[in-house]
Amino acid sequence: MDLSPSLTPTLLRQIEPSSTHVEAELFVVPVSQLSEAFPSIQYWLSLAIRPDWTIDGVREDLEQGKAQAWGMRRGNTILGFWITRIEVAYGKKYGLVWITCGTCLHEGVPLYRETIEPWFKSLGCQWIEIIGRKGWKKILDDYREDAVVLRKAL
Protein backbone atom coordinates (compact mmCIF):
# COMPACT_ATOMS: atom_id res chain seq x y z
CA MET A 1 0.00 0.00 0.00
CA ASP A 2 1.38 3.38 -1.04
CA LEU A 3 1.21 5.89 1.81
CA SER A 4 2.88 8.72 -0.05
CA PRO A 5 0.81 11.80 -0.80
CA SER A 6 -0.27 12.10 -4.42
CA LEU A 7 -0.54 15.21 -6.52
CA THR A 8 -3.48 16.01 -8.71
CA PRO A 9 -2.55 16.24 -12.40
CA THR A 10 -3.38 19.96 -12.41
CA LEU A 11 -0.39 20.53 -10.12
CA LEU A 12 2.02 19.04 -12.58
CA ARG A 13 3.69 20.59 -15.56
CA GLN A 14 4.07 17.41 -17.52
CA ILE A 15 7.32 16.84 -19.34
CA GLU A 16 6.67 15.61 -22.86
CA PRO A 17 7.34 11.88 -23.19
CA SER A 18 10.31 10.86 -25.27
CA SER A 19 10.94 7.92 -27.53
CA THR A 20 12.38 5.89 -24.66
CA HIS A 21 9.82 3.59 -23.08
CA VAL A 22 9.77 4.06 -19.35
CA GLU A 23 7.46 2.98 -16.58
CA ALA A 24 7.38 6.43 -14.99
CA GLU A 25 6.65 10.01 -16.03
CA LEU A 26 8.64 13.09 -15.12
CA PHE A 27 7.08 16.38 -14.06
CA VAL A 28 8.34 19.64 -12.65
CA VAL A 29 6.69 21.48 -9.78
CA PRO A 30 6.40 25.19 -10.69
CA VAL A 31 7.25 27.63 -7.88
CA SER A 32 3.70 28.99 -8.12
CA GLN A 33 2.33 25.57 -7.07
CA LEU A 34 4.98 24.65 -4.52
CA SER A 35 2.82 25.26 -1.43
CA GLU A 36 0.20 22.80 -2.60
CA ALA A 37 2.77 20.24 -3.78
CA PHE A 38 5.16 20.49 -0.84
CA PRO A 39 3.49 17.87 1.41
CA SER A 40 4.37 15.23 -1.19
CA ILE A 41 7.93 16.52 -1.57
CA GLN A 42 8.31 16.69 2.22
CA TYR A 43 7.13 13.10 2.59
CA TRP A 44 9.89 11.83 0.30
CA LEU A 45 12.54 14.13 1.76
CA SER A 46 11.69 12.87 5.25
CA LEU A 47 12.73 9.35 4.22
CA ALA A 48 16.28 10.38 3.29
CA ILE A 49 19.04 8.83 5.36
CA ARG A 50 21.44 11.21 7.15
CA PRO A 51 20.73 14.33 5.13
CA ASP A 52 23.12 17.28 5.28
CA TRP A 53 20.23 19.66 4.60
CA THR A 54 16.95 20.51 6.32
CA ILE A 55 13.48 20.17 4.85
CA ASP A 56 12.82 23.84 5.67
CA GLY A 57 16.05 24.81 3.89
CA VAL A 58 15.08 22.81 0.81
CA ARG A 59 11.64 24.42 0.79
CA GLU A 60 13.18 27.89 1.07
CA ASP A 61 15.53 27.20 -1.85
CA LEU A 62 12.63 25.87 -3.94
CA GLU A 63 10.47 28.91 -3.09
CA GLN A 64 13.29 31.29 -4.02
CA GLY A 65 13.97 29.47 -7.29
CA LYS A 66 17.46 28.44 -6.14
CA ALA A 67 16.47 24.77 -6.51
CA GLN A 68 14.08 22.86 -8.76
CA ALA A 69 11.80 19.94 -7.90
CA TRP A 70 11.47 17.26 -10.58
CA GLY A 71 9.00 14.55 -9.65
CA MET A 72 8.49 11.04 -10.95
CA ARG A 73 5.10 9.41 -10.97
CA ARG A 74 3.27 6.36 -12.20
CA GLY A 75 -0.32 7.46 -12.75
CA ASN A 76 -1.15 9.61 -9.72
CA THR A 77 1.34 7.77 -7.49
CA ILE A 78 4.46 9.78 -6.75
CA LEU A 79 7.62 7.65 -6.93
CA GLY A 80 10.07 10.28 -5.75
CA PHE A 81 11.82 13.55 -6.49
CA TRP A 82 15.06 14.83 -7.97
CA ILE A 83 16.02 18.19 -6.46
CA THR A 84 18.47 20.12 -8.62
CA ARG A 85 20.36 23.39 -8.36
CA ILE A 86 22.40 25.55 -10.69
CA GLU A 87 25.71 26.38 -9.04
CA VAL A 88 28.84 28.35 -9.91
CA ALA A 89 32.38 27.26 -9.09
CA TYR A 90 35.65 28.63 -10.44
CA GLY A 91 33.61 31.11 -12.46
CA LYS A 92 31.78 28.31 -14.32
CA LYS A 93 28.17 27.24 -14.10
CA TYR A 94 27.33 23.60 -13.36
CA GLY A 95 24.25 21.51 -12.65
CA LEU A 96 23.97 19.87 -9.27
CA VAL A 97 21.71 16.90 -8.62
CA TRP A 98 21.44 17.82 -4.98
CA ILE A 99 18.91 15.35 -3.59
CA THR A 100 17.28 12.22 -4.92
CA CYS A 101 14.62 10.54 -2.85
CA GLY A 102 12.00 7.93 -3.51
CA THR A 103 11.47 4.45 -4.85
CA CYS A 104 12.24 3.18 -8.32
CA LEU A 105 14.67 6.02 -8.98
CA HIS A 106 16.56 3.70 -11.34
CA GLU A 107 13.44 3.75 -13.55
CA GLY A 108 13.80 7.51 -13.66
CA VAL A 109 17.34 7.47 -15.07
CA PRO A 110 16.13 7.54 -18.71
CA LEU A 111 13.89 10.48 -17.80
CA TYR A 112 16.83 12.19 -16.11
CA ARG A 113 19.05 11.68 -19.13
CA GLU A 114 16.41 12.86 -21.61
CA THR A 115 15.17 15.87 -19.67
CA ILE A 116 17.34 17.09 -16.81
CA GLU A 117 20.76 16.58 -18.42
CA PRO A 118 19.76 18.54 -21.58
CA TRP A 119 18.12 21.19 -19.39
CA PHE A 120 21.41 21.72 -17.53
CA LYS A 121 23.23 21.95 -20.87
CA SER A 122 20.68 24.45 -22.25
CA LEU A 123 21.42 26.72 -19.29
CA GLY A 124 25.13 26.72 -20.11
CA CYS A 125 26.25 24.35 -17.37
CA GLN A 126 29.81 23.10 -17.82
CA TRP A 127 29.31 19.87 -15.90
CA ILE A 128 26.90 17.96 -13.72
CA GLU A 129 27.66 16.91 -10.21
CA ILE A 130 25.66 14.31 -8.32
CA ILE A 131 25.70 13.96 -4.58
CA GLY A 132 24.57 10.43 -3.82
CA ARG A 133 25.44 6.93 -2.84
CA LYS A 134 28.05 4.77 -4.56
CA GLY A 135 25.25 2.78 -6.19
CA TRP A 136 24.62 5.67 -8.57
CA LYS A 137 27.96 4.87 -10.28
CA LYS A 138 26.52 1.53 -11.40
CA ILE A 139 23.44 3.19 -12.90
CA LEU A 140 25.23 6.23 -14.39
CA ASP A 141 28.36 4.50 -15.65
CA ASP A 142 29.37 7.37 -17.93
CA TYR A 143 29.86 9.61 -14.88
CA ARG A 144 33.31 9.81 -13.29
CA GLU A 145 33.67 9.33 -9.55
CA ASP A 146 35.89 12.18 -8.39
CA ALA A 147 35.63 11.96 -4.63
CA VAL A 148 33.84 10.39 -1.71
CA VAL A 149 32.45 12.62 0.99
CA LEU A 150 33.37 11.31 4.42
CA ARG A 151 31.77 12.56 7.63
CA LYS A 152 32.08 11.57 11.26
CA ALA A 153 29.70 12.63 14.01
CA LEU A 154 31.40 13.49 17.30
PDB file of C-alpha atoms in Angstrom, residues 56-111:
ATOM      1  CA  ASP A  56      12.824  23.842   5.669  1.00  0.00           C
ATOM      2  CA  GLY A  57      16.051  24.810   3.894  1.00  0.00           C
ATOM      3  CA  VAL A  58      15.084  22.811   0.809  1.00  0.00           C
ATOM      4  CA  ARG A  59      11.645  24.418   0.786  1.00  0.00           C
ATOM      5  CA  GLU A  60      13.180  27.888   1.071  1.00  0.00           C
ATOM      6  CA  ASP A  61      15.534  27.198  -1.847  1.00  0.00           C
ATOM      7  CA  LEU A  62      12.631  25.870  -3.941  1.00  0.00           C
ATOM      8  CA  GLU A  63      10.471  28.905  -3.090  1.00  0.00           C
ATOM      9  CA  GLN A  64      13.285  31.289  -4.023  1.00  0.00           C
ATOM     10  CA  GLY A  65      13.969  29.474  -7.289  1.00  0.00           C
ATOM     11  CA  LYS A  66      17.456  28.440  -6.140  1.00  0.00           C
ATOM     12  CA  ALA A  67      16.469  24.773  -6.510  1.00  0.00           C
ATOM     13  CA  GLN A  68      14.080  22.864  -8.757  1.00  0.00           C
ATOM     14  CA  ALA A  69      11.795  19.936  -7.902  1.00  0.00           C
ATOM     15  CA  TRP A  70      11.468  17.260 -10.579  1.00  0.00           C
ATOM     16  CA  GLY A  71       9.002  14.545  -9.651  1.00  0.00           C
ATOM     17  CA  MET A  72       8.487  11.041 -10.947  1.00  0.00           C
ATOM     18  CA  ARG A  73       5.102   9.408 -10.967  1.00  0.00           C
ATOM     19  CA  ARG A  74       3.266   6.365 -12.203  1.00  0.00           C
ATOM     20  CA  GLY A  75      -0.323   7.463 -12.753  1.00  0.00           C
ATOM     21  CA  ASN A  76      -1.150   9.608  -9.720  1.00  0.00           C
ATOM     22  CA  THR A  77       1.338   7.768  -7.491  1.00  0.00           C
ATOM     23  CA  ILE A  78       4.458   9.783  -6.749  1.00  0.00           C
ATOM     24  CA  LEU A  79       7.619   7.648  -6.934  1.00  0.00           C
ATOM     25  CA  GLY A  80      10.065  10.277  -5.747  1.00  0.00           C
ATOM     26  CA  PHE A  81      11.819  13.548  -6.494  1.00  0.00           C
ATOM     27  CA  TRP A  82      15.064  14.827  -7.971  1.00  0.00           C
ATOM     28  CA  ILE A  83      16.017  18.192  -6.458  1.00  0.00           C
ATOM     29  CA  THR A  84      18.469  20.122  -8.616  1.00  0.00           C
ATOM     30  CA  ARG A  85      20.364  23.386  -8.363  1.00  0.00           C
ATOM     31  CA  ILE A  86      22.398  25.548 -10.692  1.00  0.00           C
ATOM     32  CA  GLU A  87      25.714  26.378  -9.041  1.00  0.00           C
ATOM     33  CA  VAL A  88      28.840  28.355  -9.915  1.00  0.00           C
ATOM     34  CA  ALA A  89      32.377  27.255  -9.093  1.00  0.00           C
ATOM     35  CA  TYR A  90      35.649  28.632 -10.435  1.00  0.00           C
ATOM     36  CA  GLY A  91      33.613  31.107 -12.463  1.00  0.00           C
ATOM     37  CA  LYS A  92      31.784  28.314 -14.319  1.00  0.00           C
ATOM     38  CA  LYS A  93      28.168  27.237 -14.102  1.00  0.00           C
ATOM     39  CA  TYR A  94      27.335  23.597 -13.363  1.00  0.00           C
ATOM     40  CA  GLY A  95      24.254  21.508 -12.651  1.00  0.00           C
ATOM     41  CA  LEU A  96      23.966  19.872  -9.269  1.00  0.00           C
ATOM     42  CA  VAL A  97      21.715  16.897  -8.622  1.00  0.00           C
ATOM     43  CA  TRP A  98      21.444  17.820  -4.983  1.00  0.00           C
ATOM     44  CA  ILE A  99      18.913  15.350  -3.591  1.00  0.00           C
ATOM     45  CA  THR A 100      17.279  12.215  -4.925  1.00  0.00           C
ATOM     46  CA  CYS A 101      14.623  10.541  -2.845  1.00  0.00           C
ATOM     47  CA  GLY A 102      12.002   7.932  -3.513  1.00  0.00           C
ATOM     48  CA  THR A 103      11.473   4.449  -4.849  1.00  0.00           C
ATOM     49  CA  CYS A 104      12.239   3.181  -8.319  1.00  0.00           C
ATOM     50  CA  LEU A 105      14.673   6.016  -8.983  1.00  0.00           C
ATOM     51  CA  HIS A 106      16.556   3.699 -11.343  1.00  0.00           C
ATOM     52  CA  GLU A 107      13.440   3.748 -13.546  1.00  0.00           C
ATOM     53  CA  GLY A 108      13.802   7.512 -13.665  1.00  0.00           C
ATOM     54  CA  VAL A 109      17.344   7.472 -15.065  1.00  0.00           C
ATOM     55  CA  PRO A 110      16.133   7.539 -18.708  1.00  0.00           C
ATOM     56  CA  LEU A 111      13.887  10.479 -17.801  1.00  0.00           C
TER      57      LEU A 111
END
